[in-house]
PDB file of C-alpha atoms in Angstrom:
ATOM      1  CA  TRP A   1     153.879 165.998  42.606  1.00 72.00           C
ATOM      2  CA  GLU A   2     150.394 165.401  41.191  1.00 76.00           C
ATOM      3  CA  GLY A   3     151.576 162.703  38.779  1.00 84.00           C
ATOM      4  CA  GLN A   4     153.197 160.801  41.652  1.00 90.00           C
ATOM      5  CA  LEU A   5     150.075 160.517  43.817  1.00 96.00           C
ATOM      6  CA  ARG A   6     148.287 157.214  44.367  1.00 96.00           C
ATOM      7  CA  GLU A   7     145.007 156.332  45.993  1.00 96.00           C
ATOM      8  CA  GLY A   8     145.599 155.995  49.745  1.00 97.00           C
ATOM      9  CA  ASP A   9     148.689 158.203  49.931  1.00 98.00           C
ATOM     10  CA  ILE A  10     148.988 160.208  53.121  1.00 98.00           C
ATOM     11  CA  ILE A  11     149.583 163.871  52.313  1.00 98.00           C
ATOM     12  CA  PHE A  12     150.966 166.307  54.878  1.00 98.00           C
ATOM     13  CA  ARG A  13     151.046 170.080  54.628  1.00 97.00           C
ATOM     14  CA  ARG A  14     152.530 172.855  56.694  1.00 95.00           C
ATOM     15  CA  GLY A  15     149.701 175.311  57.189  1.00 91.00           C
ATOM     16  CA  LYS A  16     149.963 179.069  57.463  1.00 88.00           C
ATOM     17  CA  ASP A  17     147.189 179.836  59.958  1.00 85.00           C
ATOM     18  CA  ALA A  18     147.134 180.164  63.758  1.00 79.00           C
ATOM     19  CA  VAL A  19     145.802 176.617  64.215  1.00 83.00           C
ATOM     20  CA  SER A  20     148.763 175.284  62.232  1.00 88.00           C
ATOM     21  CA  GLU A  21     151.187 177.254  64.375  1.00 85.00           C
ATOM     22  CA  ALA A  22     149.547 175.824  67.507  1.00 84.00           C
ATOM     23  CA  VAL A  23     149.876 172.262  66.170  1.00 86.00           C
ATOM     24  CA  LEU A  24     153.535 172.851  65.325  1.00 86.00           C
ATOM     25  CA  GLY A  25     154.104 174.257  68.818  1.00 84.00           C
ATOM     26  CA  LEU A  26     152.617 171.097  70.340  1.00 81.00           C
ATOM     27  CA  ASP A  27     154.509 168.779  67.987  1.00 86.00           C
ATOM     28  CA  PRO A  28     158.100 170.012  67.713  1.00 85.00           C
ATOM     29  CA  LEU A  29     159.138 166.775  65.952  1.00 88.00           C
ATOM     30  CA  SER A  30     157.134 167.633  62.816  1.00 91.00           C
ATOM     31  CA  VAL A  31     157.405 170.357  60.205  1.00 94.00           C
ATOM     32  CA  TYR A  32     153.842 169.541  59.092  1.00 96.00           C
ATOM     33  CA  SER A  33     150.666 170.638  60.839  1.00 95.00           C
ATOM     34  CA  HIS A  34     147.914 168.943  58.846  1.00 95.00           C
ATOM     35  CA  VAL A  35     147.278 165.674  57.011  1.00 98.00           C
ATOM     36  CA  GLY A  36     144.790 164.045  54.656  1.00 98.00           C
ATOM     37  CA  ILE A  37     144.404 160.962  52.488  1.00 98.00           C
ATOM     38  CA  VAL A  38     144.513 160.985  48.687  1.00 98.00           C
ATOM     39  CA  VAL A  39     141.537 159.671  46.719  1.00 98.00           C
ATOM     40  CA  PHE A  40     140.773 160.145  43.039  1.00 97.00           C
ATOM     41  CA  ARG A  41     137.712 161.523  41.274  1.00 96.00           C
ATOM     42  CA  GLY A  42     138.324 160.195  37.805  1.00 95.00           C
ATOM     43  CA  SER A  43     141.912 161.243  37.153  1.00 94.00           C
ATOM     44  CA  GLU A  44     141.816 164.221  39.547  1.00 96.00           C
ATOM     45  CA  PRO A  45     143.652 163.785  42.871  1.00 97.00           C
ATOM     46  CA  MET A  46     141.468 164.773  45.795  1.00 98.00           C
ATOM     47  CA  VAL A  47     142.173 164.908  49.537  1.00 98.00           C
ATOM     48  CA  VAL A  48     139.887 163.796  52.353  1.00 98.00           C
ATOM     49  CA  HIS A  49     140.767 165.591  55.584  1.00 98.00           C
ATOM     50  CA  ALA A  50     139.229 166.609  58.885  1.00 97.00           C
ATOM     51  CA  VAL A  51     139.512 170.315  59.533  1.00 93.00           C
ATOM     52  CA  PRO A  52     137.887 173.215  61.362  1.00 91.00           C
ATOM     53  CA  ALA A  53     136.210 175.654  58.971  1.00 89.00           C
ATOM     54  CA  GLU A  54     138.845 177.321  56.785  1.00 85.00           C
ATOM     55  CA  ALA A  55     136.570 179.945  55.229  1.00 84.00           C
ATOM     56  CA  PRO A  56     133.339 181.752  56.118  1.00 90.00           C
ATOM     57  CA  GLY A  57     130.308 179.521  55.597  1.00 92.00           C
ATOM     58  CA  GLU A  58     132.263 176.263  55.880  1.00 91.00           C
ATOM     59  CA  GLU A  59     131.617 173.664  58.576  1.00 93.00           C
ATOM     60  CA  ASP A  60     134.013 171.857  60.909  1.00 95.00           C
ATOM     61  CA  VAL A  61     133.855 168.475  59.119  1.00 97.00           C
ATOM     62  CA  VAL A  62     135.670 165.719  57.284  1.00 98.00           C
ATOM     63  CA  LYS A  63     135.681 167.008  53.726  1.00 97.00           C
ATOM     64  CA  LEU A  64     136.793 166.112  50.227  1.00 98.00           C
ATOM     65  CA  GLU A  65     138.537 168.722  48.080  1.00 97.00           C
ATOM     66  CA  PRO A  66     140.959 168.898  45.148  1.00 97.00           C
ATOM     67  CA  ALA A  67     144.600 168.308  46.082  1.00 97.00           C
ATOM     68  CA  THR A  68     145.456 171.622  44.425  1.00 96.00           C
ATOM     69  CA  ARG A  69     143.138 173.421  46.888  1.00 95.00           C
ATOM     70  CA  PHE A  70     144.481 171.429  49.864  1.00 96.00           C
ATOM     71  CA  LEU A  71     148.020 172.515  48.910  1.00 96.00           C
ATOM     72  CA  ALA A  72     147.224 176.030  47.659  1.00 94.00           C
ATOM     73  CA  SER A  73     149.994 178.520  48.450  1.00 95.00           C
ATOM     74  CA  SER A  74     147.515 180.572  50.497  1.00 93.00           C
ATOM     75  CA  ARG A  75     147.152 177.588  52.867  1.00 92.00           C
ATOM     76  CA  SER A  76     150.422 175.704  52.632  1.00 94.00           C
ATOM     77  CA  SER A  77     154.120 176.466  52.830  1.00 93.00           C
ATOM     78  CA  GLY A  78     155.294 172.881  52.449  1.00 95.00           C
ATOM     79  CA  MET A  79     154.155 169.326  51.825  1.00 97.00           C
ATOM     80  CA  ALA A  80     155.184 165.683  51.881  1.00 97.00           C
ATOM     81  CA  VAL A  81     153.566 162.500  50.629  1.00 98.00           C
ATOM     82  CA  TYR A  82     153.857 159.152  52.398  1.00 97.00           C
ATOM     83  CA  ARG A  83     152.729 155.748  51.177  1.00 96.00           C
ATOM     84  CA  LEU A  84     152.339 152.288  52.630  1.00 94.00           C
ATOM     85  CA  GLN A  85     155.545 150.269  52.296  1.00 89.00           C
ATOM     86  CA  GLU A  86     155.562 148.265  49.080  1.00 78.00           C
ATOM     87  CA  ALA A  87     156.885 145.140  50.800  1.00 63.00           C
ATOM     88  CA  SER A  88     153.408 143.667  50.895  1.00 55.00           C
ATOM     89  CA  GLY A  89     152.648 144.542  47.233  1.00 58.00           C
ATOM     90  CA  ASP A  90     149.024 143.796  46.401  1.00 70.00           C
ATOM     91  CA  THR A  91     148.177 143.692  50.094  1.00 87.00           C
ATOM     92  CA  SER A  92     149.298 147.310  50.598  1.00 88.00           C
ATOM     93  CA  ARG A  93     147.212 148.453  47.601  1.00 88.00           C
ATOM     94  CA  SER A  94     144.201 146.555  48.943  1.00 93.00           C
ATOM     95  CA  ILE A  95     144.631 148.156  52.367  1.00 95.00           C
ATOM     96  CA  ALA A  96     144.982 151.610  50.801  1.00 95.00           C
ATOM     97  CA  LYS A  97     141.833 151.036  48.723  1.00 96.00           C
ATOM     98  CA  SER A  98     139.892 149.994  51.828  1.00 97.00           C
ATOM     99  CA  ALA A  99     141.157 153.056  53.732  1.00 98.00           C
ATOM    100  CA  THR A 100     140.079 155.394  50.925  1.00 98.00           C
ATOM    101  CA  ARG A 101     136.593 153.833  50.825  1.00 98.00           C
ATOM    102  CA  GLU A 102     136.195 154.592  54.531  1.00 98.00           C
ATOM    103  CA  ALA A 103     137.583 158.120  54.072  1.00 98.00           C
ATOM    104  CA  ARG A 104     135.098 158.822  51.264  1.00 98.00           C
ATOM    105  CA  ARG A 105     132.262 157.502  53.428  1.00 98.00           C
ATOM    106  CA  LEU A 106     133.244 159.803  56.296  1.00 98.00           C
ATOM    107  CA  ALA A 107     133.430 162.818  53.975  1.00 98.00           C
ATOM    108  CA  GLN A 108     130.089 162.005  52.340  1.00 98.00           C
ATOM    109  CA  SER A 109     128.424 161.720  55.745  1.00 97.00           C
ATOM    110  CA  ASN A 110     129.848 165.093  56.866  1.00 95.00           C
ATOM    111  CA  THR A 111     131.499 163.548  59.923  1.00 97.00           C
ATOM    112  CA  PRO A 112     132.130 166.420  62.354  1.00 97.00           C
ATOM    113  CA  PHE A 113     135.600 167.683  63.211  1.00 96.00           C
ATOM    114  CA  ASP A 114     136.640 166.529  66.686  1.00 94.00           C
ATOM    115  CA  ASN A 115     137.198 169.804  68.535  1.00 90.00           C
ATOM    116  CA  ALA A 116     137.685 167.822  71.769  1.00 87.00           C
ATOM    117  CA  PHE A 117     140.520 165.774  70.215  1.00 87.00           C
ATOM    118  CA  ASP A 118     138.962 162.654  71.757  1.00 86.00           C
ATOM    119  CA  LEU A 119     140.728 159.634  70.323  1.00 89.00           C
ATOM    120  CA  ASP A 120     138.306 157.226  71.995  1.00 84.00           C
ATOM    121  CA  THR A 121     135.347 158.114  69.759  1.00 84.00           C
ATOM    122  CA  SER A 122     134.947 157.773  66.001  1.00 84.00           C
ATOM    123  CA  ASP A 123     131.820 159.883  65.483  1.00 94.00           C
ATOM    124  CA  GLN A 124     134.022 163.000  65.332  1.00 96.00           C
ATOM    125  CA  LEU A 125     137.582 163.087  63.968  1.00 97.00           C
ATOM    126  CA  TYR A 126     140.570 165.423  63.844  1.00 96.00           C
ATOM    127  CA  CYS A 127     143.062 165.204  60.969  1.00 96.00           C
ATOM    128  CA  THR A 128     145.602 162.677  62.252  1.00 96.00           C
ATOM    129  CA  GLU A 129     142.845 160.697  63.943  1.00 96.00           C
ATOM    130  CA  LEU A 130     141.084 160.409  60.567  1.00 98.00           C
ATOM    131  CA  ILE A 131     144.163 158.823  58.954  1.00 98.00           C
ATOM    132  CA  TRP A 132     144.702 156.529  61.951  1.00 97.00           C
ATOM    133  CA  HIS A 133     141.026 155.528  61.939  1.00 97.00           C
ATOM    134  CA  VAL A 134     140.693 154.729  58.216  1.00 98.00           C
ATOM    135  CA  TYR A 135     143.879 152.664  58.147  1.00 97.00           C
ATOM    136  CA  ARG A 136     142.985 150.827  61.377  1.00 96.00           C
ATOM    137  CA  LYS A 137     139.620 149.968  59.867  1.00 96.00           C
ATOM    138  CA  ALA A 138     141.521 148.698  56.789  1.00 96.00           C
ATOM    139  CA  GLY A 139     143.648 146.431  58.988  1.00 94.00           C
ATOM    140  CA  ILE A 140     146.823 148.284  59.977  1.00 95.00           C
ATOM    141  CA  ASP A 141     147.678 150.589  62.870  1.00 96.00           C
ATOM    142  CA  LEU A 142     149.910 153.496  61.870  1.00 96.00           C
ATOM    143  CA  ALA A 143     150.192 154.785  65.465  1.00 94.00           C
ATOM    144  CA  PRO A 144     149.776 151.787  67.792  1.00 92.00           C
ATOM    145  CA  SER A 145     150.625 153.605  71.025  1.00 85.00           C
ATOM    146  CA  PRO A 146     149.189 157.130  70.887  1.00 83.00           C
ATOM    147  CA  PRO A 147     150.922 159.164  73.598  1.00 70.00           C
ATOM    148  CA  HIS A 148     149.046 160.618  76.528  1.00 71.00           C
ATOM    149  CA  LYS A 149     149.509 164.393  76.424  1.00 70.00           C
ATOM    150  CA  ARG A 150     148.623 167.240  78.737  1.00 70.00           C
ATOM    151  CA  TYR A 151     148.241 170.759  77.322  1.00 67.00           C
ATOM    152  CA  LEU A 152     146.932 173.555  79.509  1.00 65.00           C
ATOM    153  CA  LEU A 153     143.308 172.532  80.195  1.00 65.00           C
ATOM    154  CA  TRP A 154     143.273 169.408  78.005  1.00 68.00           C
ATOM    155  CA  SER A 155     144.591 165.932  78.711  1.00 72.00           C
ATOM    156  CA  GLY A 156     144.242 162.713  76.721  1.00 77.00           C
ATOM    157  CA  ARG A 157     145.684 160.395  74.091  1.00 82.00           C
ATOM    158  CA  TYR A 158     146.586 162.351  70.972  1.00 85.00           C
ATOM    159  CA  ILE A 159     148.182 161.465  67.634  1.00 93.00           C
ATOM    160  CA  PRO A 160     150.493 164.286  66.503  1.00 91.00           C
ATOM    161  CA  PRO A 161     151.552 164.490  62.840  1.00 95.00           C
ATOM    162  CA  SER A 162     155.050 163.259  63.773  1.00 94.00           C
ATOM    163  CA  ALA A 163     153.594 159.997  65.145  1.00 93.00           C
ATOM    164  CA  LEU A 164     152.119 159.175  61.725  1.00 95.00           C
ATOM    165  CA  GLN A 165     155.306 160.197  59.916  1.00 96.00           C
ATOM    166  CA  ALA A 166     157.354 157.921  62.199  1.00 95.00           C
ATOM    167  CA  SER A 167     155.285 154.829  61.409  1.00 96.00           C
ATOM    168  CA  PRO A 168     157.524 152.052  60.071  1.00 95.00           C
ATOM    169  CA  LEU A 169     154.613 150.997  57.834  1.00 95.00           C
ATOM    170  CA  ILE A 170     154.863 154.039  55.569  1.00 96.00           C
ATOM    171  CA  GLU A 171     157.616 155.718  53.579  1.00 95.00           C
ATOM    172  CA  ARG A 172     158.060 159.190  52.142  1.00 96.00           C
ATOM    173  CA  VAL A 173     157.667 159.270  48.361  1.00 95.00           C
ATOM    174  CA  CYS A 174     157.834 163.038  47.688  1.00 93.00           C
TER     175      CYS A 174
END
């Protein structure tokens, strides 16, 4: 899979922790619980993603890490990669490049993870919101009508992983 990745690809994983199980319970249309965007450091594929701390000493932030760590078997039991449709050719690559610039900026500035899952702010982001935000800033909306959801004590607009996967603007590549 590593040789197939391109800058701007959207990479989903099925996590193994309790948070992943909760996401899957809230989004029965998806087999994936987490998502990030592929960027490259030299020739090494990296993933920018928004996540609560996954290990002691980590922060709840947008972070950049090697794709191999993002998909490590200790964290992931499955994955899929989606890419902007090629119909627009150079335009899709330009959009992807712009989205990755914004993703890198958010990771470098340690943008906090959005524990409130508040889609109406961009100073804190959760994983699917990060992807939605960077691509909207680049000029396309992957989830134009985020559904209003109500879960126990929380209510608001939320972008589940399945909403990104269903976007007609992207296609699965692996």
